[in-house]
Coordinates of C-alpha atoms in Angstrom, one line a residue:
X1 CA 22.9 13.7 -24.4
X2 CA 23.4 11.4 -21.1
X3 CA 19.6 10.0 -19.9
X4 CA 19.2 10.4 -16.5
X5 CA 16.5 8.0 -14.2
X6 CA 16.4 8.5 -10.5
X7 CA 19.4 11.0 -10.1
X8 CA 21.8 8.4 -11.9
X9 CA 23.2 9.0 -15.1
X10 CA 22.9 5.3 -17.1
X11 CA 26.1 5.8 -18.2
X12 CA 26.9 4.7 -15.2
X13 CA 24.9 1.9 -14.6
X14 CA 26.7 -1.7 -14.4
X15 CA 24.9 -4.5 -16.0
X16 CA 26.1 -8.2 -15.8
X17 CA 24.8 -10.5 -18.2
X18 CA 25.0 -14.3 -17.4
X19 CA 24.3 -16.6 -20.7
X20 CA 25.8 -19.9 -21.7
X21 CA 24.3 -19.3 -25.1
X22 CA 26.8 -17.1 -26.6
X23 CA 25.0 -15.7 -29.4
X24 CA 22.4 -14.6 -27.2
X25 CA 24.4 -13.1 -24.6
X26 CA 26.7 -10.9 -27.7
X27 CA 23.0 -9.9 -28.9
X28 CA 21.3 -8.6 -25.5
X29 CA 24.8 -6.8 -25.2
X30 CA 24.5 -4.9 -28.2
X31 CA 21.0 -4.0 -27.1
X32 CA 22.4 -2.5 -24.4
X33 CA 25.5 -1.5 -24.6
X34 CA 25.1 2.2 -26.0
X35 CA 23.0 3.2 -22.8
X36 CA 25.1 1.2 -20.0
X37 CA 28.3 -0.4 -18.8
X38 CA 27.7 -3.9 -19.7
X39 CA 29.6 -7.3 -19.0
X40 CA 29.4 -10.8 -20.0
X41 CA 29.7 -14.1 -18.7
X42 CA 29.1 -17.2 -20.4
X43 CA 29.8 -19.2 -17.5
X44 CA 28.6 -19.4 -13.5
X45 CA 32.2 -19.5 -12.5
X46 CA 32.9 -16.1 -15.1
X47 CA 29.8 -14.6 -13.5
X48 CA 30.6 -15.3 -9.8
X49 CA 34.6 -13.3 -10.8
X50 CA 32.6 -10.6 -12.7
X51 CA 30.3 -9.7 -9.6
X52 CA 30.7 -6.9 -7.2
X53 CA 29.4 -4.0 -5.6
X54 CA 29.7 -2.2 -8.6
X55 CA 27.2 -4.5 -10.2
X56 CA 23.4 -3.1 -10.4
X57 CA 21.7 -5.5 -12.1
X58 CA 22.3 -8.7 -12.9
X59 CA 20.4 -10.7 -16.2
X60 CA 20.6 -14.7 -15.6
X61 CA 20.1 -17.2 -17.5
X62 CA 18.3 -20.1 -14.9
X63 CA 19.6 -23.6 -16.7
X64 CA 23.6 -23.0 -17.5
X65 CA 25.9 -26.0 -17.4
X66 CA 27.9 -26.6 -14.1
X67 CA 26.6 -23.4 -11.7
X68 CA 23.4 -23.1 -12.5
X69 CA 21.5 -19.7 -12.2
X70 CA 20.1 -20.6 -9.0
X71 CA 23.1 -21.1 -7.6
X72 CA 24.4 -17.8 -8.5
X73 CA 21.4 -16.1 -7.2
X74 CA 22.5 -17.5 -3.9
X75 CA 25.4 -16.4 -4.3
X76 CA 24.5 -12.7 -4.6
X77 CA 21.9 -12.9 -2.0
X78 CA 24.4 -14.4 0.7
X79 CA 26.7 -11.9 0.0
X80 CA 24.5 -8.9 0.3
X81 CA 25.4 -7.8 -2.8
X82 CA 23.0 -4.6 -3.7
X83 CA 21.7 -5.4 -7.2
X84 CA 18.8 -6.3 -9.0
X85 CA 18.5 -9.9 -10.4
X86 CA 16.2 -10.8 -13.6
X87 CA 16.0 -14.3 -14.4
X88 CA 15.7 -14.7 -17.6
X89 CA 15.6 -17.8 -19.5
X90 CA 13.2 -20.3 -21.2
X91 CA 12.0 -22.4 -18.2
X92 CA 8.5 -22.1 -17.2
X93 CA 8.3 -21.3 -13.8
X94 CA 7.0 -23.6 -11.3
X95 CA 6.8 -23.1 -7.3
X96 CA 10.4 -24.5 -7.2
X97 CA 10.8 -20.3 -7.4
X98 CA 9.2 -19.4 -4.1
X99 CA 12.4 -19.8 -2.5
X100 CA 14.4 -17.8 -5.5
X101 CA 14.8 -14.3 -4.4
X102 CA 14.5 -12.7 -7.9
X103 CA 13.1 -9.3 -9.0
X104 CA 11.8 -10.0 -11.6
X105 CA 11.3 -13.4 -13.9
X106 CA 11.8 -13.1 -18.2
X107 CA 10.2 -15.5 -20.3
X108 CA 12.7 -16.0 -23.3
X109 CA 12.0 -15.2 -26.5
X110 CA 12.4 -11.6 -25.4
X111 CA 12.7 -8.2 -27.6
X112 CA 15.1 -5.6 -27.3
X113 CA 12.2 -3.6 -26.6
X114 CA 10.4 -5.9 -23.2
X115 CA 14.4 -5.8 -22.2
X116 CA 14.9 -2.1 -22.2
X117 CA 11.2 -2.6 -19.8
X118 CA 12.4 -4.6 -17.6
X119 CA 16.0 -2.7 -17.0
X120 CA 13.8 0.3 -16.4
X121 CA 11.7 -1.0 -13.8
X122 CA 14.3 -3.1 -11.9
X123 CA 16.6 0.3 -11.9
X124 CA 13.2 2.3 -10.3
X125 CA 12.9 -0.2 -7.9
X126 CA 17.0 0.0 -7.2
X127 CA 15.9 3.6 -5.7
X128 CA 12.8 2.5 -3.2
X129 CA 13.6 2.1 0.2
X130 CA 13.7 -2.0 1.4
X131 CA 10.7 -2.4 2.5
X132 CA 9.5 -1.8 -1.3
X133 CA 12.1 -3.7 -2.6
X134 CA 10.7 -6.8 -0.4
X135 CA 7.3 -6.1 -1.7
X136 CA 8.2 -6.2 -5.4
X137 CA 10.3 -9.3 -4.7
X138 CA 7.4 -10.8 -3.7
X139 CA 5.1 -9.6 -5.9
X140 CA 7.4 -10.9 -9.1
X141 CA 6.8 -14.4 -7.6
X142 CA 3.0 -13.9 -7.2
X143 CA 3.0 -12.6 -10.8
X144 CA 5.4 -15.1 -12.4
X145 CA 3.5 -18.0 -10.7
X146 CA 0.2 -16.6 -11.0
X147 CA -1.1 -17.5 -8.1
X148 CA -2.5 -15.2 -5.4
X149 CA -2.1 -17.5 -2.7
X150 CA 1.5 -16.2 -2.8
X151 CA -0.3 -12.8 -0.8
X152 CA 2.0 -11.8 1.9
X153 CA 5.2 -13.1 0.6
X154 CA 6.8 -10.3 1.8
X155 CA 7.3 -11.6 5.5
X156 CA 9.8 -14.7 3.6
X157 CA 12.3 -12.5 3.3
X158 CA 11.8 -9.7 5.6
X159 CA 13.8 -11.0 8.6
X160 CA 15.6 -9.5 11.8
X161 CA 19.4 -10.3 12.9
X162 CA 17.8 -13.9 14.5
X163 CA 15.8 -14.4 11.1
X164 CA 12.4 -13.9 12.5
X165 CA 10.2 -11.6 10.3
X166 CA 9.7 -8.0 11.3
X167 CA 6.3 -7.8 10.1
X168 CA 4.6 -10.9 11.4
X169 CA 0.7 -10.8 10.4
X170 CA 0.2 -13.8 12.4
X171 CA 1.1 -11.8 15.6
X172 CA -1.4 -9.0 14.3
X173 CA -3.7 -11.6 14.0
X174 CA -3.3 -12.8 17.2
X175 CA -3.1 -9.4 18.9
X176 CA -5.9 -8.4 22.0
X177 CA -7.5 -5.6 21.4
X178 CA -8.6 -3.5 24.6
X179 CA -11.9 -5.4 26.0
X180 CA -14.2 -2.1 25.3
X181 CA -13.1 -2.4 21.5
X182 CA -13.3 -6.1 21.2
X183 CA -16.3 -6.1 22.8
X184 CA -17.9 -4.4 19.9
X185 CA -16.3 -6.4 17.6
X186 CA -18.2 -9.3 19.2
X187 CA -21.1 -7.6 18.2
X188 CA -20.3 -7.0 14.9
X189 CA -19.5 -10.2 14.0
X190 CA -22.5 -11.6 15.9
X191 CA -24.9 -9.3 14.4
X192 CA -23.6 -8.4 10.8
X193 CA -20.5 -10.8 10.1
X194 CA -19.0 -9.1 6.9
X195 CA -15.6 -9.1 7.9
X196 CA -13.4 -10.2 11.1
X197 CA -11.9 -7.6 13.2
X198 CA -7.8 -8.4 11.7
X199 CA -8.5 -4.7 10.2
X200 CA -9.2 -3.4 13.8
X201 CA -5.9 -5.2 15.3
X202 CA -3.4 -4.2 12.6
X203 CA -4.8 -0.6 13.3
X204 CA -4.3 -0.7 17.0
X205 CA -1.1 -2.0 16.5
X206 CA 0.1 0.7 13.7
X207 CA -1.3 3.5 16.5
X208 CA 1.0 2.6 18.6
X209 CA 4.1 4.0 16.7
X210 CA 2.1 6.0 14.1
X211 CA 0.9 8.8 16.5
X212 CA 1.5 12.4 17.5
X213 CA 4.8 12.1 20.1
X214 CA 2.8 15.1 21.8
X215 CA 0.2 12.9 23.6
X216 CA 0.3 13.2 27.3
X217 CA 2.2 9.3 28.4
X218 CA -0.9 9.4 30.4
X219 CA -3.4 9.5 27.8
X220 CA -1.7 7.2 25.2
X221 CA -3.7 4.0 25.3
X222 CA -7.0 6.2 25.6
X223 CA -5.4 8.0 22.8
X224 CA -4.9 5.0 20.5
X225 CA -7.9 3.0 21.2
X226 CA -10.0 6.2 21.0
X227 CA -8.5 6.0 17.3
X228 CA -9.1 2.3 16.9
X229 CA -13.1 3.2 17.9
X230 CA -13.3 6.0 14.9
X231 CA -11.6 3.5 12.6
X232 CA -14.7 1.1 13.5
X233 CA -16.9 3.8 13.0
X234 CA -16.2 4.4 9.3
X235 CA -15.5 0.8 8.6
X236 CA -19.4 0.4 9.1
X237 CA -19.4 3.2 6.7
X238 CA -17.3 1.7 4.4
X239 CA -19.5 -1.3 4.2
X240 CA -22.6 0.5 3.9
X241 CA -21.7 2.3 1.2
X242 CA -18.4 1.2 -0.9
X243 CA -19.2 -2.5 0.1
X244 CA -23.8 -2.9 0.1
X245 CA -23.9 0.8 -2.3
X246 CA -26.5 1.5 0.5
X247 CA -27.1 4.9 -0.2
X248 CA -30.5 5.0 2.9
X249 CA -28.4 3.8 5.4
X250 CA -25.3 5.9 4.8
X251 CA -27.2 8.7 4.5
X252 CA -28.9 8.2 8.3
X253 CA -25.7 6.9 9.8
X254 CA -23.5 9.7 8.7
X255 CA -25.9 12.3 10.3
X256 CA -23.9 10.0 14.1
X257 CA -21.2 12.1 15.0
X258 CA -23.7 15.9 14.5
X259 CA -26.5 15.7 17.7
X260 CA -28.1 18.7 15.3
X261 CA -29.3 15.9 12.7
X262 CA -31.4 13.3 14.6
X263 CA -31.4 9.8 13.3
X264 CA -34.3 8.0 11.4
X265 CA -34.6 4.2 11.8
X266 CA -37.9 4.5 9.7
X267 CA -36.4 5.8 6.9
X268 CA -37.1 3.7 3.6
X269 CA -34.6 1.4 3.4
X270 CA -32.3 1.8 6.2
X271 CA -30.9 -1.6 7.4
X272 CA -31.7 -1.0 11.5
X273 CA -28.9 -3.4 12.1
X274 CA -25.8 -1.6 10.7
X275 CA -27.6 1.6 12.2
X276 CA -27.8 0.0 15.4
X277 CA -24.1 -1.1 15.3
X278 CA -23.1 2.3 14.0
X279 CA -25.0 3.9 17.1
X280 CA -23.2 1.7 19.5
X281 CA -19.8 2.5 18.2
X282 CA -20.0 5.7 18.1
X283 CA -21.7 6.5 21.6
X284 CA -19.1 4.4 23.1
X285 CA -16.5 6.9 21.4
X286 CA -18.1 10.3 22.1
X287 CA -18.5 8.7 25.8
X288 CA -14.7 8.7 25.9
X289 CA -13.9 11.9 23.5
X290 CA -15.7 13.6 26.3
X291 CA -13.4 12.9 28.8
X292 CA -9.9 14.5 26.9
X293 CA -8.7 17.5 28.4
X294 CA -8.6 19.4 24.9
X295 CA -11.7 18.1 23.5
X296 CA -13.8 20.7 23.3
X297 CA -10.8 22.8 22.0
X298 CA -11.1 20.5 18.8
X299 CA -14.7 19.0 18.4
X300 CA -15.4 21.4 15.7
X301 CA -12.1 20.4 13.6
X302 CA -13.1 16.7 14.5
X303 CA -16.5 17.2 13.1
X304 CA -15.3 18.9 9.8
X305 CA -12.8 16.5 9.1
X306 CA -15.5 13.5 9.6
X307 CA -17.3 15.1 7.1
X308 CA -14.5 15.3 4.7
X309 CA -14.3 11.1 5.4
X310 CA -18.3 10.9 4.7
X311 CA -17.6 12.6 1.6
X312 CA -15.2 10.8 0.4
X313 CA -17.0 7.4 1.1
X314 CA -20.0 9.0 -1.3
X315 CA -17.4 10.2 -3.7
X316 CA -16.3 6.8 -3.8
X317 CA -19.7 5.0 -4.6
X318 CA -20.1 7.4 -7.0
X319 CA -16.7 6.2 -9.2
X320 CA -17.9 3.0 -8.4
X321 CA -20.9 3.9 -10.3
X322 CA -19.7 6.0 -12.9
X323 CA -16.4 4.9 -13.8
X324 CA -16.1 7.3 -16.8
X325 CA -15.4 10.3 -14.2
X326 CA -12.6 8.6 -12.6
X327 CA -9.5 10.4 -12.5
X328 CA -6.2 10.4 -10.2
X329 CA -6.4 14.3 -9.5
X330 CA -9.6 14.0 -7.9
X331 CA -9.3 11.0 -6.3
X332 CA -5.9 12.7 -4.2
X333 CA -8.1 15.5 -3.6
X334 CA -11.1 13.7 -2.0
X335 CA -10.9 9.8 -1.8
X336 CA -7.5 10.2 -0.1
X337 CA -9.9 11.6 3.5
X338 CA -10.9 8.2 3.7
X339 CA -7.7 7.2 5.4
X340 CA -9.5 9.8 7.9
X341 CA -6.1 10.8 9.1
X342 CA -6.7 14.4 10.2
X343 CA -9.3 12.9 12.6
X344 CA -6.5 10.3 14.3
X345 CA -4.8 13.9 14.5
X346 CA -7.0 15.3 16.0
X347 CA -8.0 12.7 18.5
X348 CA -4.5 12.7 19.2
X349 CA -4.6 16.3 19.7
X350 CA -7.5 15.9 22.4
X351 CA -4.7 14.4 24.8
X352 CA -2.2 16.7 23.9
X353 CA -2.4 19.6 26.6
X354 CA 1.1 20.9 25.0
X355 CA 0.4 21.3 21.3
X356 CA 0.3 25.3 20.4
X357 CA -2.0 26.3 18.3
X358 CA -0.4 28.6 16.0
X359 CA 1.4 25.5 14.6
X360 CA -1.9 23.4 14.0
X361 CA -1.5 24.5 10.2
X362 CA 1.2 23.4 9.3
X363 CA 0.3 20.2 11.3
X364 CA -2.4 19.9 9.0
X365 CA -0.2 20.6 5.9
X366 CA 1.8 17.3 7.3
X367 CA -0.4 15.3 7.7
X368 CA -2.1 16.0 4.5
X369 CA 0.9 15.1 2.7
X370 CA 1.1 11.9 4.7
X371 CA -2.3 10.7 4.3
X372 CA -1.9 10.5 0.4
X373 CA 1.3 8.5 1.0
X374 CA -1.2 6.3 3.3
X375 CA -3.5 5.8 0.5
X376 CA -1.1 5.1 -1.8
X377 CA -0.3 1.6 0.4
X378 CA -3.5 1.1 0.7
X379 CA -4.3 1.2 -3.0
X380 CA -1.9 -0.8 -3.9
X381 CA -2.6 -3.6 -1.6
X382 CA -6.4 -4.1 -1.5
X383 CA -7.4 -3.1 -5.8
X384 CA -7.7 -6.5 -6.1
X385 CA -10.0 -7.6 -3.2
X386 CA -12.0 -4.0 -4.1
X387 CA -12.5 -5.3 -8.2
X388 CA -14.7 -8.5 -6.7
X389 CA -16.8 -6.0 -5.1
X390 CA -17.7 -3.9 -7.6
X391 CA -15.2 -0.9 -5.7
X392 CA -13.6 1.2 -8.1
X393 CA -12.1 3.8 -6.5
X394 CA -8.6 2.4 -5.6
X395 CA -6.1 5.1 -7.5
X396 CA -4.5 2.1 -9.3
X397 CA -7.8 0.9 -11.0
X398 CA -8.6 5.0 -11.5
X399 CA -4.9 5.4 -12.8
X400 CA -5.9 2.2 -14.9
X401 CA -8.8 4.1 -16.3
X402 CA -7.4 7.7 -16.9
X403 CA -4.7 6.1 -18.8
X404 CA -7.2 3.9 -21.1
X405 CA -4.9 0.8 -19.8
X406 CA -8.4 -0.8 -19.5
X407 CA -12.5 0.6 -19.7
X408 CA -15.0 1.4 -17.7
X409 CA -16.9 -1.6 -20.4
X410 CA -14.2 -3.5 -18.9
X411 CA -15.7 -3.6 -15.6
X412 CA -19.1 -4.2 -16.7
X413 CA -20.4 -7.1 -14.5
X414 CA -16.8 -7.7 -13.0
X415 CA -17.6 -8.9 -9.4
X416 CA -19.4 -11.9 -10.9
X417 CA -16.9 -12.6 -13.9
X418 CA -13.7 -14.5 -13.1
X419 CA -12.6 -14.4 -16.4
X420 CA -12.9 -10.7 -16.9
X421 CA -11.5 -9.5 -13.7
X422 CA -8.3 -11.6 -14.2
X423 CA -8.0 -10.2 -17.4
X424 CA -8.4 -6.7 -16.2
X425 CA -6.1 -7.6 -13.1
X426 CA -3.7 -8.8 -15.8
X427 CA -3.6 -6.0 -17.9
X428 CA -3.1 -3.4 -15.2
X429 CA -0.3 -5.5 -13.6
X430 CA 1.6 -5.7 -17.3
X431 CA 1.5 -1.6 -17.4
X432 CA 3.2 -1.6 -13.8
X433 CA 0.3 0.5 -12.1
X434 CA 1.3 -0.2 -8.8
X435 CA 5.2 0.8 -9.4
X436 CA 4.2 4.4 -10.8
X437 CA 2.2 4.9 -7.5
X438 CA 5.0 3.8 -5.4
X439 CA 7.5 6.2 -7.7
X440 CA 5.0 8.8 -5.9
X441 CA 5.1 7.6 -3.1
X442 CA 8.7 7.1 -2.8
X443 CA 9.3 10.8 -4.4
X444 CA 6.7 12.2 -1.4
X445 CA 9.0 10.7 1.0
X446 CA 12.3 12.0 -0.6
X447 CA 11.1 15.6 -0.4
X448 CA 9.8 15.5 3.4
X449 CA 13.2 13.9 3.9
X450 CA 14.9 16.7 2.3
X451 CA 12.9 19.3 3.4
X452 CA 10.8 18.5 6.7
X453 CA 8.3 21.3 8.0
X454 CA 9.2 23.0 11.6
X455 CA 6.5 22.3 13.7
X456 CA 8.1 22.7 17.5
X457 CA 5.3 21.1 19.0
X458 CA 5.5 17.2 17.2
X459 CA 8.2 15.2 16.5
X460 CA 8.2 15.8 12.7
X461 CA 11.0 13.0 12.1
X462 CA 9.5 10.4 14.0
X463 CA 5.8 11.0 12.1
X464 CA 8.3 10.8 9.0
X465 CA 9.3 7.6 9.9
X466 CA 6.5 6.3 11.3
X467 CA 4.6 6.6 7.5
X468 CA 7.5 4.3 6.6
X469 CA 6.4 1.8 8.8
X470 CA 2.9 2.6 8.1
X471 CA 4.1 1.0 4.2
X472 CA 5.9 -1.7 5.5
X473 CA 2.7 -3.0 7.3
X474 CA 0.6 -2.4 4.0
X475 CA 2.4 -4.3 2.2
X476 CA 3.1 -7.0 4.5
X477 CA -0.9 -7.2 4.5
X478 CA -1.8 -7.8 1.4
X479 CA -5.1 -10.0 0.9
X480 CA -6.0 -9.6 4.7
X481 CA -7.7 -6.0 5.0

């Protein structure tokens, strides 16, 4: 019986090894050879007459006499040539690879075993769309080198026709937000100081192609700073609770956006000054909610679906402190509200006077489907910053645990331990974590590709494409949010 991966029968997969070593290049062919098409050459000039589009991945020896391996990675790349590169070969890596455009990097001695691995991945990753492929082509030079500093990597290589990167987080960082918004972030950082307001621009800018094409033109930059505002608001709840585990002050500045629970500044233990800044952010909001010509049509679905946010900040302090609960099922289920999309929806919804409302659910079908896909970037690019704060709930760390890849003992004491959380970082990086989430993600995308929901109202195609981009500009953030 044929294996299949990814709708390709292996049978039909072309591997090309590269190997001046003879013995070693007859060896990893015989490992391989009952599963795929493979070819040998024990020369750079053989390789370069061997390589085509028929070629989908490509194992290279680095040091060879005459063309070296580098050279014939240049090769491929200037030629456009659709495959997947593994270097493999004894030479420790050094940051003479940053400008290498690998996808992954083999440490010889290998076993037929750690190959097989590595085919598997690289031929996963042969089926994400490029934006993914960027990302991991980054991420095996981060991992290879070891060195985090290497965060946002994926800009290098993504590039336009004139070579200038499409996702440039310097621009976000040097994006104006709209003076009401920035004006609270002046007082954030004045007052409290935890974190600058990149967060806050690289929203505003994804809001302004991630949105429902049924706002009113005229309503569109209320529409997307509205959504920049409620994405302050639970930042501040974020902090409070995931970030400080401040269960008093969550508790008083959840009870905000519901004029039935009045607010208690004398509680024991609130901290007034998150309360305060809470308070400010979200008046200033309401103050402009008001003013949307469907508002009151949706208040009440606005309200639930800030709830469902609160409760998965609380559900989230609660893996932190219980990590023996964690599990992925769950953590779709609740953690995923977070991402607070339904509310973005439904803010866009305020301004959209043409929306009928026997399709709003199936809107919310969609857009539950494409908040998970949201989380899923999201995960993947911040379970590193979370594991120095003592924030568990990332689905990669959960995944991590449910699949005993490490223990909740493991993360005993972690925030303070450098030694332990690279070790734990390490481990869950060596069980490619990250690359089963994406398969998710990547499969969630295929199947509203192949089978989008009718809602007459939206443009379901361009929120499709729009979560694409959504991923590209997670990834392209890494370390910065």
């Amino acid at each position: 019986m044929v294996a299949q991966r990814a709708g390709k029968c292996w049978m039909t997969v072309h591997i090309l090894i590269v190997e001046d070593n003879r013995e070693m290049a007859d060896l990893y062919a015989l490992w391989l050879s009952d599963s795929y098409t493979v070819h040998k050459a024990y020369t750079g000039r053989e390789a370069l007459e061997l390589l085509s589009e028929n070629i989908d991945i490509v194992l290279l020896d680095r040091k060879m006499p005459g063309l070296s391996g580098d050279a014939i990675l240049d090769r491929i790349r200037d030629q456009n040539l659709d495959c997947q590169v593994a270097m493999v070969t004894a030479v420790d890596p050094d940051f003479d690879i940053i400008n290498l455009e690998f996808d992954a990097y083999i440490t010889k001695p290998i076993s037929k075993d750690e190959l097989q691995d590595s085919i598997d991945r690289l031929l996963t990753r042969a089926e994400y769309e490029e934006p993914l492929q960027e990302y991991f082509t980054a991420r095996a030079q981060q991992e290879t080198l070891g060195h985090a500093q290497l965060s946002n990597s994926l800009n290098i290589h993504q590039e336009d026709d004139e070579g200038k990167p499409k996702i440039d987080m310097d621009e976000v960082s040097a994006h104006s937000l709209p003076p009401a918004i920035a004006n609270l972030a002046d007082e954030y950082e004045t007052t409290l100081g935890h974190r600058d307001r990149f967060l806050l621009k690289w929203l505003h800018i994804v809001f302004s192609f991630f949105a429902l094409s049924s706002v009113h033109e005229e309503f569109a930059k209320q529409a997307r700073g509205d959504k920049t505002l409620a994405s302050m608001f639970v930042m501040l709840l974020d902090d409070i609770g995931e970030r400080h585990k401040d269960f008093a002050t969550l508790t008083e500045v959840s009870k905000l956006p519901f004029d039935h629970q009045p607010v208690n500044y004398d509680a024991p233990g609130v901290n007034e000054a998150y309360l305060e800044m809470a308070e400010s952010v979200w008046d200033t909001l309401q103050s402009r909610l008001e003013d949307a010509p469907r508002y009151d049509e949706i208040e009440s679905l606005l309200q639930f679906d800030l709830r469902q946010v609160i409760h998965a900040i609380r559900y989230s302090m609660l893996v932190s402190e219980r990590p023996e609960i964690a599990n992925l099922q769950e953590s779709e289920a609740i953690e995923t509200h977070n991402m607070m999309m339904l509310a973005y929806a439904e803010i866009d919804l305020a301004y959209s006077p043409g929306v009928k409302n026997a399709e709003l659910g199936k809107l919310r079908s969609l857009i539950l489907r494409l908040q998970k896909m949201a989380r899923i970037g999201n995960w993947i690019t911040t379970w590193e910053r979370e594991l120095t704060e003592r924030d568990f709930s990332s689905g990669v760390i959960v995944y991590a645990l449910e699949n005993d890849i490490i223990s909740p003992e493991d993360l005993d004491g972690i925030a303070e331990d450098d030694e332990r959380r690279e070790q734990v970082g390490r481990a869950i990086r060596q069980a490619s974590v990250e690359e089963v989430l994406i398969d998710q993600w990547q499969d969630r995308l295929n199947r509203l590709r192949e089978n989008p929901p009718e809602i007459d109202s939206i443009n379901v195609e361009g929120l499709i494409d729009g979560i694409e981009q959504v991923m590209a500009y997670h990834l392209a953030s890494r370390g910065l949010k």
